[in-house]
Amino acid sequence: MQATPLYCAECARRDTAERLAARFALPLVKQRPDSGYWLELGPERLELVTTGKHGAVYAEFVEGAAKHRREQGGGRGQPVAKAVGLKGAKDLPRIVDATAGLGGDSFVLATLGCQVTLLERSPVAAALLFDALERASVHPDTQDIVARMTLIHTNAITWLAEQAELPWSQRPDVVFVDPMFPDTDKKSAAAKKGMQAFQHVIGDDMDSAALLEAAIAAATGRVVVKRPQRGVLIEGVKPSVVLDGKSTRFDLYVIKALRPQDFVGRE
Ligand SMILES: C[S@@+](CC[C@H](N)C(=O)[O-])C[C@H]1O[C@@H](n2cnc3c(N)ncnc32)[C@H](O)[C@@H]1O
């Protein structure tokens, strides 16, 4: 797949554009592209844009849905908090979000007090995330929350394999996985309409089974897979528990409860 170009629309932010281009290996272009998708750095933020009908896509932790979540969020009773085991927990788990995307789930978990390591392999998503974290780190309402979020631009499969070699006490308690699945479910495809530009640029994650296996090898507590309510299971391992929600489902792989027969197709 061709690298997504980065265009700087704001002369005063040329240095920031150069740093982003170097950090995420993005080709910095002098002119705004007239077709396809590109990253555009404006006076306020970095966006993924296109000449087509899709709106701009960006990560955001200060305004909009993130603000609403901060102010009205469901606390430890909300499904994602239950899924990672926050309900009733004395100690907050150390969480690795292996598929950080635009950071929505990581932000919720960090808002609840967890330390979250965000892994993202796409340079486009990682750059959008980096920009949003920078903006949130200088806003009084969000700086404490994003101080608990650490972004690493890497492939989670290899990163988690390295974690699996570490002593037990240094490994993550929970690995959270929310892959971009090739979905046949029409309802969930429609729900994601606003994210079509993001999906188009990043593509489907065809190696989710390898990611799940690496996550299970690295986590000491559990792996949480987020899926659309009717989405198919990631193949390879049977979940220990399934938490059904209205539109989202969480498949839990509780490390201590996994038995050899849960690993499908393995001798
Ligand atoms: C559906 S999105 C995640 C959305 C995210 N939960 C949120 O709240 O914004 C999936 C993301 O995972 C990333 N991803 C998939 N497999 C990965 C891997 N092996 N390593 C790192 N990132 C991965 C994709 O690039 C994509 O950005």
Short mmCIF file of C-alpha atoms and ligand atoms in Angstrom, two decimals:
data_model
loop_
_atom_site.label_atom_id
_atom_site.label_comp_id
_atom_site.label_asym_id
_atom_site.label_seq_id
_atom_site.Cartn_x
_atom_site.Cartn_y
_atom_site.Cartn_z
CA MET A 1 0.00 0.00 0.00
CA GLN A 2 1.30 3.50 -0.89
CA ALA A 3 2.39 5.75 1.97
CA THR A 4 -0.17 8.42 2.88
CA PRO A 5 1.27 11.91 2.26
CA LEU A 6 1.38 14.66 4.86
CA TYR A 7 0.57 18.22 3.76
CA CYS A 8 1.19 21.22 6.00
CA ALA A 9 -1.57 23.80 5.47
CA GLU A 10 -0.22 26.15 8.12
CA CYS A 11 3.15 27.81 7.37
CA ALA A 12 3.80 28.48 11.05
CA ARG A 13 3.63 24.74 11.82
CA ARG A 14 6.18 23.58 9.27
CA ASP A 15 8.56 22.38 12.02
CA THR A 16 5.82 20.26 13.60
CA ALA A 17 5.00 18.79 10.18
CA GLU A 18 8.67 17.90 9.63
CA ARG A 19 8.85 16.21 13.03
CA LEU A 20 5.67 14.22 12.35
CA ALA A 21 6.94 13.20 8.91
CA ALA A 22 10.26 12.00 10.34
CA ARG A 23 8.74 10.22 13.33
CA PHE A 24 6.10 8.29 11.37
CA ALA A 25 7.95 8.01 8.01
CA LEU A 26 5.31 10.02 6.17
CA PRO A 27 6.19 11.69 2.84
CA LEU A 28 5.87 15.46 3.41
CA VAL A 29 4.42 17.07 0.26
CA LYS A 30 4.56 20.76 -0.71
CA GLN A 31 1.18 20.89 -2.43
CA ARG A 32 -2.22 19.76 -1.24
CA PRO A 33 -2.97 16.48 -3.12
CA ASP A 34 -5.91 16.69 -5.53
CA SER A 35 -7.02 13.08 -5.12
CA GLY A 36 -6.89 10.18 -2.69
CA TYR A 37 -6.37 10.50 1.06
CA TRP A 38 -3.78 12.56 2.89
CA LEU A 39 -2.91 13.87 6.34
CA GLU A 40 -3.29 17.62 6.66
CA LEU A 41 -1.78 19.64 9.49
CA GLY A 42 -3.87 22.77 10.06
CA PRO A 43 -3.65 25.50 12.69
CA GLU A 44 -5.39 23.36 15.31
CA ARG A 45 -4.86 19.71 14.57
CA LEU A 46 -3.82 16.91 12.27
CA GLU A 47 -6.61 15.37 10.15
CA LEU A 48 -7.00 12.60 7.63
CA VAL A 49 -8.80 14.18 4.68
CA THR A 50 -9.89 13.35 1.15
CA THR A 51 -11.42 15.09 -1.84
CA GLY A 52 -14.29 12.56 -1.69
CA LYS A 53 -17.46 12.66 0.35
CA HIS A 54 -16.03 11.48 3.69
CA GLY A 55 -15.54 14.04 6.45
CA ALA A 56 -12.16 14.64 8.08
CA VAL A 57 -11.02 12.03 10.60
CA TYR A 58 -8.95 12.95 13.65
CA ALA A 59 -8.33 11.75 17.18
CA GLU A 60 -9.74 13.93 19.94
CA PHE A 61 -9.52 13.73 23.73
CA VAL A 62 -10.47 17.26 24.77
CA GLU A 63 -13.74 18.10 22.98
CA GLY A 64 -16.78 16.25 21.62
CA ALA A 65 -17.43 12.64 22.57
CA ALA A 66 -14.34 12.49 24.82
CA LYS A 67 -15.59 15.50 26.81
CA HIS A 68 -19.00 13.89 27.15
CA ARG A 69 -17.36 10.65 28.30
CA ARG A 70 -15.25 12.49 30.89
CA GLU A 71 -18.23 14.34 32.28
CA GLN A 72 -20.99 11.71 32.04
CA GLY A 73 -18.93 8.51 31.70
CA GLY A 74 -20.29 5.33 33.22
CA GLY A 75 -17.45 4.82 35.72
CA ARG A 76 -16.44 1.31 36.70
CA GLY A 77 -19.89 -0.03 35.90
CA GLN A 78 -19.57 0.52 32.16
CA PRO A 79 -19.06 -2.58 29.97
CA VAL A 80 -15.45 -1.88 28.98
CA ALA A 81 -14.48 -1.39 32.65
CA LYS A 82 -16.15 -4.68 33.56
CA ALA A 83 -14.42 -6.40 30.64
CA VAL A 84 -10.92 -5.43 31.80
CA GLY A 85 -11.81 -6.40 35.39
CA LEU A 86 -12.05 -2.98 37.02
CA LYS A 87 -15.27 -3.64 38.87
CA GLY A 88 -14.41 -4.22 42.49
CA ALA A 89 -10.66 -4.38 41.77
CA LYS A 90 -8.36 -3.07 44.52
CA ASP A 91 -5.42 -2.48 42.20
CA LEU A 92 -5.86 -0.96 38.80
CA PRO A 93 -4.57 -3.26 36.05
CA ARG A 94 -1.69 -2.29 33.76
CA ILE A 95 -3.24 -2.40 30.33
CA VAL A 96 -1.77 -2.73 26.86
CA ASP A 97 -4.14 -1.60 24.11
CA ALA A 98 -2.69 -3.62 21.23
CA THR A 99 -4.88 -1.95 18.59
CA ALA A 100 -4.97 1.68 19.69
CA GLY A 101 -6.59 3.17 16.54
CA LEU A 102 -7.82 6.65 17.42
CA GLY A 103 -7.45 5.93 21.15
CA GLY A 104 -11.12 5.96 22.18
CA ASP A 105 -10.99 2.81 24.30
CA SER A 106 -7.58 3.68 25.78
CA PHE A 107 -8.88 7.10 26.78
CA VAL A 108 -11.86 5.59 28.63
CA LEU A 109 -9.54 3.23 30.52
CA ALA A 110 -7.06 6.01 31.34
CA THR A 111 -9.99 8.19 32.50
CA LEU A 112 -10.81 5.39 34.98
CA GLY A 113 -7.25 5.64 36.32
CA CYS A 114 -5.46 2.82 34.46
CA GLN A 115 -1.97 3.10 33.01
CA VAL A 116 -2.37 2.29 29.33
CA THR A 117 0.31 1.50 26.75
CA LEU A 118 -1.09 2.16 23.28
CA LEU A 119 0.35 0.14 20.39
CA GLU A 120 -0.42 1.22 16.85
CA ARG A 121 1.28 -0.02 13.70
CA SER A 122 -0.35 2.24 11.11
CA PRO A 123 1.71 5.43 10.65
CA VAL A 124 -1.50 7.33 9.83
CA ALA A 125 -3.35 6.26 12.99
CA ALA A 126 -0.21 6.67 15.11
CA ALA A 127 0.34 10.22 13.81
CA LEU A 128 -3.31 11.19 14.46
CA LEU A 129 -3.05 9.72 17.94
CA PHE A 130 0.25 11.44 18.66
CA ASP A 131 -1.23 14.81 17.66
CA ALA A 132 -4.32 14.32 19.86
CA LEU A 133 -2.19 13.26 22.85
CA GLU A 134 -0.02 16.36 22.44
CA ARG A 135 -3.05 18.65 22.37
CA ALA A 136 -4.62 16.93 25.37
CA SER A 137 -1.37 17.09 27.34
CA VAL A 138 -1.58 20.90 27.48
CA HIS A 139 -5.28 21.13 28.36
CA PRO A 140 -6.09 21.32 32.08
CA ASP A 141 -9.09 18.96 31.79
CA THR A 142 -7.14 16.15 30.14
CA GLN A 143 -3.45 16.48 31.01
CA ASP A 144 -3.63 14.14 34.02
CA ILE A 145 -5.52 11.52 32.01
CA VAL A 146 -3.19 11.46 29.00
CA ALA A 147 -0.18 11.35 31.35
CA ARG A 148 -1.33 7.74 31.94
CA MET A 149 -1.27 6.99 28.17
CA THR A 150 1.97 6.00 26.40
CA LEU A 151 1.97 5.60 22.62
CA ILE A 152 4.33 3.18 20.88
CA HIS A 153 4.32 3.02 17.07
CA THR A 154 4.95 -0.67 16.52
CA ASN A 155 3.49 -3.97 15.44
CA ALA A 156 1.83 -5.40 18.55
CA ILE A 157 2.53 -8.99 17.53
CA THR A 158 6.31 -8.58 17.79
CA TRP A 159 6.12 -6.18 20.77
CA LEU A 160 3.94 -8.61 22.76
CA ALA A 161 6.23 -11.52 21.88
CA GLU A 162 9.06 -9.61 23.60
CA GLN A 163 6.86 -8.99 26.66
CA ALA A 164 6.14 -12.70 26.93
CA GLU A 165 9.87 -13.24 27.61
CA LEU A 166 9.89 -10.86 30.61
CA PRO A 167 9.46 -11.90 34.25
CA TRP A 168 5.79 -12.28 35.23
CA SER A 169 5.80 -9.11 37.37
CA GLN A 170 6.84 -6.93 34.42
CA ARG A 171 4.25 -8.18 31.97
CA PRO A 172 0.87 -6.46 31.33
CA ASP A 173 -2.11 -7.55 33.41
CA VAL A 174 -4.55 -7.02 30.56
CA VAL A 175 -4.14 -6.88 26.79
CA PHE A 176 -7.02 -5.21 24.97
CA VAL A 177 -7.60 -6.10 21.30
CA ASP A 178 -10.05 -4.40 18.91
CA PRO A 179 -9.02 -5.32 15.38
CA MET A 180 -10.47 -3.92 12.16
CA PHE A 181 -12.19 -7.09 11.02
CA PRO A 182 -13.47 -7.79 7.52
CA ASP A 183 -17.08 -7.77 8.68
CA THR A 184 -20.03 -9.27 6.95
CA ASP A 185 -22.48 -7.86 9.46
CA LYS A 186 -24.38 -5.13 7.58
CA LYS A 187 -25.50 -3.34 10.73
CA SER A 188 -22.00 -2.85 12.08
CA ALA A 189 -20.71 -1.83 8.65
CA ALA A 190 -23.35 0.91 8.50
CA ALA A 191 -22.51 2.06 12.03
CA LYS A 192 -18.93 2.59 10.96
CA LYS A 193 -19.85 4.80 7.98
CA GLY A 194 -18.23 7.88 9.48
CA MET A 195 -14.97 5.96 9.77
CA GLN A 196 -14.80 4.82 6.16
CA ALA A 197 -11.80 7.04 5.31
CA PHE A 198 -9.89 5.59 8.26
CA GLN A 199 -10.83 2.06 7.27
CA HIS A 200 -9.95 2.68 3.64
CA VAL A 201 -6.46 3.94 4.48
CA ILE A 202 -5.67 1.41 7.20
CA GLY A 203 -7.36 -1.66 5.71
CA ASP A 204 -8.57 -4.79 7.46
CA ASP A 205 -6.43 -6.53 10.05
CA MET A 206 -6.01 -9.98 8.55
CA ASP A 207 -3.62 -11.25 11.23
CA SER A 208 -5.93 -11.03 14.27
CA ALA A 209 -5.44 -14.72 15.13
CA ALA A 210 -1.66 -14.19 15.46
CA LEU A 211 -2.32 -11.05 17.51
CA LEU A 212 -4.66 -12.92 19.86
CA GLU A 213 -2.06 -15.65 20.33
CA ALA A 214 0.68 -13.10 21.11
CA ALA A 215 -1.67 -11.29 23.53
CA ILE A 216 -2.47 -14.52 25.40
CA ALA A 217 1.24 -15.32 25.68
CA ALA A 218 2.03 -11.86 27.13
CA ALA A 219 -0.91 -11.09 29.48
CA THR A 220 -0.83 -12.32 33.07
CA GLY A 221 -4.52 -11.68 33.79
CA ARG A 222 -6.72 -11.61 30.72
CA VAL A 223 -7.06 -10.69 27.09
CA VAL A 224 -10.14 -8.70 26.14
CA VAL A 225 -11.30 -8.76 22.52
CA LYS A 226 -13.86 -6.13 21.52
CA ARG A 227 -16.20 -7.22 18.73
CA PRO A 228 -19.45 -6.04 17.14
CA GLN A 229 -22.35 -7.80 18.89
CA ARG A 230 -22.78 -10.31 16.04
CA GLY A 231 -19.17 -10.34 14.85
CA VAL A 232 -17.37 -13.63 14.39
CA LEU A 233 -14.92 -14.87 17.03
CA ILE A 234 -11.21 -14.49 16.33
CA GLU A 235 -10.20 -17.98 15.31
CA GLY A 236 -7.73 -20.12 17.24
CA VAL A 237 -8.80 -19.93 20.89
CA LYS A 238 -12.19 -20.23 22.56
CA PRO A 239 -13.05 -17.35 24.93
CA SER A 240 -13.53 -18.16 28.62
CA VAL A 241 -16.39 -15.67 29.03
CA VAL A 242 -18.46 -13.60 26.61
CA LEU A 243 -19.95 -10.29 27.80
CA ASP A 244 -22.80 -9.28 25.51
CA GLY A 245 -23.76 -5.65 25.10
CA LYS A 246 -26.27 -3.80 22.89
CA SER A 247 -23.93 -3.22 19.96
CA THR A 248 -20.60 -4.42 21.32
CA ARG A 249 -19.45 -7.74 22.70
CA PHE A 250 -16.36 -8.47 24.77
CA ASP A 251 -14.73 -11.89 24.44
CA LEU A 252 -12.62 -12.56 27.54
CA TYR A 253 -9.67 -14.94 27.54
CA VAL A 254 -8.88 -15.44 31.23
CA ILE A 255 -5.30 -16.72 31.30
CA LYS A 256 -5.61 -18.97 34.36
CA ALA A 257 -8.86 -20.51 33.08
CA LEU A 258 -7.61 -21.42 29.57
CA ARG A 259 -7.33 -25.18 28.99
CA PRO A 260 -5.43 -27.01 26.23
CA GLN A 261 -8.75 -27.89 24.54
CA ASP A 262 -9.57 -24.16 24.21
CA PHE A 263 -6.76 -23.86 21.66
CA VAL A 264 -8.60 -24.99 18.56
CA GLY A 265 -6.69 -27.10 16.05
CA ARG A 266 -3.63 -27.49 18.26
CA GLU A 267 -2.14 -30.93 19.01
C1 LIG B 1 -10.72 -0.89 14.98
S1 LIG B 1 -9.24 0.05 15.21
C2 LIG B 1 -9.15 0.26 16.95
C3 LIG B 1 -10.04 1.35 17.46
C4 LIG B 1 -9.75 1.70 18.88
N1 LIG B 1 -10.17 0.67 19.82
C5 LIG B 1 -10.37 3.04 19.26
O1 LIG B 1 -11.06 3.12 20.30
O2 LIG B 1 -10.16 4.01 18.52
C6 LIG B 1 -7.95 -1.13 14.96
C7 LIG B 1 -6.56 -0.50 14.96
O3 LIG B 1 -5.63 -1.50 15.34
C8 LIG B 1 -4.45 -1.35 14.60
N2 LIG B 1 -3.79 -2.67 14.59
C9 LIG B 1 -4.29 -3.83 14.13
N3 LIG B 1 -3.40 -4.82 14.29
C10 LIG B 1 -2.31 -4.28 14.88
C11 LIG B 1 -1.06 -4.79 15.30
N4 LIG B 1 -0.73 -6.08 15.10
N5 LIG B 1 -0.18 -3.95 15.87
C12 LIG B 1 -0.50 -2.64 16.08
N6 LIG B 1 -1.65 -2.08 15.68
C13 LIG B 1 -2.56 -2.90 15.08
C14 LIG B 1 -4.95 -0.90 13.23
O4 LIG B 1 -3.90 -0.24 12.51
C15 LIG B 1 -6.09 0.03 13.62
O5 LIG B 1 -5.66 1.36 13.76
#
